[in-house]
CSV table of C-alpha atoms in Angstrom, one decimal:
chain,number,residue,atom,x,y,z
O,115,MET,CA,-31.0,18.4,16.3
O,116,ASP,CA,-34.0,17.5,18.7
O,117,ARG,CA,-36.3,17.4,15.8
O,118,ALA,CA,-34.0,15.1,13.7
O,119,LYS,CA,-33.6,12.8,16.6
O,120,ASN,CA,-37.5,12.7,17.1
O,121,LEU,CA,-37.8,11.8,13.5
O,122,PHE,CA,-35.2,9.2,13.7
O,123,ASP,CA,-36.7,7.6,16.8
O,124,ARG,CA,-40.5,7.8,15.8
O,125,GLU,CA,-40.6,7.9,12.0
O,126,ILE,CA,-37.9,5.8,10.7
O,127,SER,CA,-38.8,2.1,11.2
O,128,ASN,CA,-36.0,0.5,9.2
O,129,LYS,CA,-33.0,2.2,10.7
O,130,ASP,CA,-30.4,1.2,8.1
O,131,PRO,CA,-26.7,2.3,8.2
O,132,ALA,CA,-27.5,5.4,6.0
O,133,SER,CA,-30.2,6.6,8.6
O,134,TRP,CA,-27.7,6.1,11.5
O,135,ASN,CA,-24.8,7.8,9.6
O,136,ALA,CA,-27.2,10.8,8.9
O,137,LEU,CA,-27.8,11.1,12.6
O,138,LEU,CA,-24.2,10.7,13.5
O,139,ALA,CA,-23.2,13.3,10.9
O,140,GLY,CA,-25.8,15.7,12.2
O,141,TYR,CA,-24.4,15.4,15.7
O,142,ALA,CA,-20.8,15.7,14.6
O,143,ASN,CA,-21.3,18.7,12.3
O,144,ASN,CA,-23.4,20.6,14.9
O,145,GLY,CA,-20.7,20.2,17.7
O,146,HIS,CA,-22.5,17.5,19.7
O,147,LEU,CA,-19.4,15.4,20.4
O,148,SER,CA,-20.8,13.4,23.3
O,149,LEU,CA,-24.1,12.7,21.3
O,150,ALA,CA,-22.0,11.7,18.2
O,151,LYS,CA,-20.0,9.3,20.3
O,152,SER,CA,-23.2,7.8,21.9
O,153,CYS,CA,-24.8,7.4,18.5
O,154,PHE,CA,-21.7,5.7,17.2
O,155,GLY,CA,-21.7,3.3,20.2
O,156,HIS,CA,-25.3,2.4,19.6
O,157,MET,CA,-25.1,1.7,15.9
O,158,PRO,CA,-25.9,-1.8,15.2
O,159,GLN,CA,-23.6,-1.9,12.1
O,160,ARG,CA,-21.0,0.6,11.3
O,161,ASP,CA,-19.4,1.2,7.9
O,162,LEU,CA,-16.6,3.3,6.6
O,163,VAL,CA,-18.8,6.4,6.5
O,164,SER,CA,-19.7,6.0,10.2
O,165,TRP,CA,-15.9,5.5,11.2
O,166,ASN,CA,-14.9,8.6,9.1
O,167,SER,CA,-17.5,10.8,10.6
O,168,LEU,CA,-16.3,10.2,14.1
O,169,LEU,CA,-12.6,10.3,13.1
O,170,ALA,CA,-13.3,13.7,11.6
O,171,VAL,CA,-15.1,15.1,14.6
O,172,TYR,CA,-12.3,13.9,17.0
O,173,ALA,CA,-9.8,15.6,14.7
O,174,ARG,CA,-11.9,18.9,14.6
O,175,ASN,CA,-12.1,18.8,18.3
O,176,GLY,CA,-8.4,18.3,19.0
O,177,LEU,CA,-9.0,14.8,20.3
O,178,ASP,CA,-6.6,11.8,19.8
O,179,ASN,CA,-8.3,9.7,17.1
O,180,LEU,CA,-5.5,7.0,16.7
O,181,GLY,CA,-7.4,4.6,19.2
O,182,LEU,CA,-10.5,5.0,17.1
O,183,PHE,CA,-8.5,4.4,13.8
O,184,ARG,CA,-7.0,1.2,15.2
O,185,ALA,CA,-10.3,0.0,16.4
O,186,MET,CA,-11.6,0.6,12.7
O,187,LEU,CA,-8.8,-1.6,11.4
O,188,ILE,CA,-9.4,-4.3,14.0
O,189,GLU,CA,-13.1,-4.4,12.9
O,190,GLY,CA,-11.8,-4.9,9.5
O,191,ILE,CA,-12.9,-1.6,7.9
O,192,PRO,CA,-10.3,-0.7,5.5
O,193,PRO,CA,-9.4,3.2,5.6
O,194,ASP,CA,-9.7,5.5,2.7
O,195,GLU,CA,-8.4,8.9,1.9
O,196,SER,CA,-10.8,10.6,4.2
O,197,SER,CA,-9.8,8.3,7.1
O,198,PHE,CA,-6.2,9.3,6.7
O,199,THR,CA,-6.9,13.0,6.3
O,200,SER,CA,-8.7,13.0,9.7
O,201,VAL,CA,-5.7,11.0,11.2
O,202,LEU,CA,-3.3,13.5,9.8
O,203,SER,CA,-5.2,16.4,10.8
O,204,GLY,CA,-5.6,15.2,14.2
O,205,HIS,CA,-1.9,14.9,14.9
O,206,SER,CA,-0.6,18.1,13.2
O,207,SER,CA,2.1,18.6,15.7
O,208,ASP,CA,3.6,15.1,15.8
O,209,LEU,CA,6.0,14.7,12.8
O,210,GLN,CA,7.0,11.1,13.5
O,211,LEU,CA,3.4,10.0,13.9
O,212,SER,CA,2.1,11.9,10.9
O,213,TRP,CA,4.9,10.8,8.5
O,214,SER,CA,4.3,7.2,9.7
O,215,HIS,CA,0.6,7.3,8.7
O,216,PHE,CA,1.4,9.3,5.6
O,217,THR,CA,3.8,6.5,4.2
O,218,SER,CA,1.5,3.8,5.5
O,219,MET,CA,-1.1,5.0,3.2
O,220,VAL,CA,0.9,4.0,0.2
O,221,SER,CA,2.8,1.0,1.6
O,222,ASN,CA,0.1,-0.7,3.6
O,223,PHE,CA,-3.1,0.5,1.9
O,224,ARG,CA,-2.0,1.3,-1.6
O,225,LEU,CA,-3.7,4.7,-1.4
O,226,ALA,CA,-2.2,7.7,-3.3
O,227,PRO,CA,-1.9,10.6,-1.0
O,228,SER,CA,-4.2,13.5,-2.0
O,229,LYS,CA,-3.2,17.1,-2.3
O,230,GLN,CA,-5.0,17.7,1.0
O,231,GLN,CA,-2.9,14.9,2.6
O,232,TYR,CA,0.3,16.5,1.2
O,233,GLY,CA,-0.9,19.7,2.7
O,234,CYS,CA,-1.1,18.1,6.1
O,235,ILE,CA,2.3,16.7,6.0
O,236,LEU,CA,3.6,20.0,4.7
O,237,ALA,CA,2.0,21.9,7.6
O,238,VAL,CA,3.5,19.4,10.1
O,239,LEU,CA,7.0,19.8,8.7
O,240,ALA,CA,6.8,23.5,8.8
O,241,ARG,CA,5.3,23.6,12.2
O,242,CYS,CA,8.1,21.5,13.5
O,243,GLY,CA,10.6,23.8,12.1
O,244,TYR,CA,11.6,21.5,9.1
O,245,PHE,CA,11.4,24.4,6.4
O,246,GLN,CA,13.9,23.0,4.1
O,247,GLN,CA,12.1,19.6,4.1
O,248,ALA,CA,8.8,21.4,3.6
O,249,GLU,CA,10.0,23.3,0.6
O,250,GLU,CA,11.4,20.1,-0.8
O,251,LEU,CA,8.0,18.4,-0.4
O,252,ILE,CA,6.4,21.3,-2.1
O,253,ARG,CA,8.7,21.0,-5.1
O,254,SER,CA,8.5,17.3,-5.2
O,255,MET,CA,4.8,16.4,-4.6
O,256,PRO,CA,2.8,15.2,-7.7
O,257,PHE,CA,0.5,18.3,-7.6
O,258,LEU,CA,1.0,21.9,-8.8
O,259,ALA,CA,1.9,24.1,-5.7
O,260,ASP,CA,-0.5,26.9,-4.9
O,261,SER,CA,-0.1,29.8,-2.7
O,262,ARG,CA,-1.7,27.9,0.3
O,263,ASP,CA,1.2,25.6,0.3
O,264,TRP,CA,3.6,28.5,0.6
O,265,LEU,CA,1.6,30.3,3.1
O,266,SER,CA,1.5,27.2,5.4
O,267,VAL,CA,5.3,27.4,5.4
O,268,LEU,CA,5.2,31.2,5.8
O,269,GLY,CA,2.7,31.0,8.6
O,270,ALA,CA,4.9,28.5,10.6
O,271,CYS,CA,7.9,30.8,10.2
O,272,ARG,CA,5.9,33.2,12.6
O,273,GLN,CA,6.5,30.9,15.5
O,274,ASP,CA,10.1,29.9,14.4
O,275,HIS,CA,11.2,33.4,13.3
O,276,SER,CA,13.1,31.9,10.3
O,277,ALA,CA,13.9,34.9,8.2
O,278,SER,CA,15.3,33.1,5.3
O,279,ALA,CA,12.5,30.4,5.0
O,280,SER,CA,9.8,33.2,5.4
O,281,PHE,CA,11.3,35.4,2.6
O,282,ARG,CA,11.5,32.3,0.3
O,283,ALA,CA,8.0,31.2,1.1
O,284,ALA,CA,6.5,34.6,0.7
O,285,GLY,CA,8.3,35.0,-2.7
O,286,GLN,CA,6.8,31.8,-3.9
O,287,ALA,CA,3.3,32.8,-2.8
O,288,TRP,CA,3.7,36.2,-4.5
O,289,ARG,CA,4.9,34.5,-7.7
O,290,ILE,CA,1.8,32.2,-7.8
O,291,ASP,CA,-0.6,35.0,-6.8
O,292,PRO,CA,0.7,38.4,-7.0
O,293,HIS,CA,-2.6,40.0,-6.0
O,294,ASP,CA,-3.0,38.1,-2.7
O,295,SER,CA,-2.1,40.4,0.2
O,296,ALA,CA,-1.6,37.4,2.7
O,297,PRO,CA,2.0,37.0,2.1
O,298,TYR,CA,2.7,40.6,2.9
O,299,VAL,CA,0.8,40.4,6.1
O,300,LEU,CA,2.4,37.1,7.2
O,301,LEU,CA,5.9,38.3,6.2
O,302,ALA,CA,5.4,41.4,8.4
O,303,THR,CA,4.4,39.3,11.4
O,304,THR,CA,7.5,37.0,11.0
O,305,GLN,CA,9.7,40.1,11.2
O,306,GLU,CA,8.3,41.5,14.4
O,307,VAL,CA,10.2,41.2,17.5
């Protein structure tokens, strides 16, 4: 990263948003959170890529990114699917907040939730113990469910010790991918005392 920063400082005379975003992404992707925040703060012009990079690094580091998301909206930068994925990922244990942002995508920003965003909401529902609602979401989402969807529910059953939900989720995961051993392992861990 030092070499990239030296190149940025000394060799790039016309520092456009793309060069700033490259430096920001470099810091973010290499775990330099404070340098990423500093770079973001010094950017003369921020675009959606800039905001999304910082939203993602906050989410990956378990930091609250809602203030950042709100600041992006105040600056007039409309969010995209990546913005919402970071917000949903960053609040994976807060069902009310996650659901509010998930529905806001459609109602306020006219964005269709992606499979990844459905997966985020599914994980939140399951982690919060709403297994029936998680199963209903899997069955009603406009995407074909895969074994990862069911494994998300099954993994959450380990914390809640919900035997019936764990058997249903394992059965669905096996039905989709009968050669995957993950449902067996996760099911065994949900049944441990």
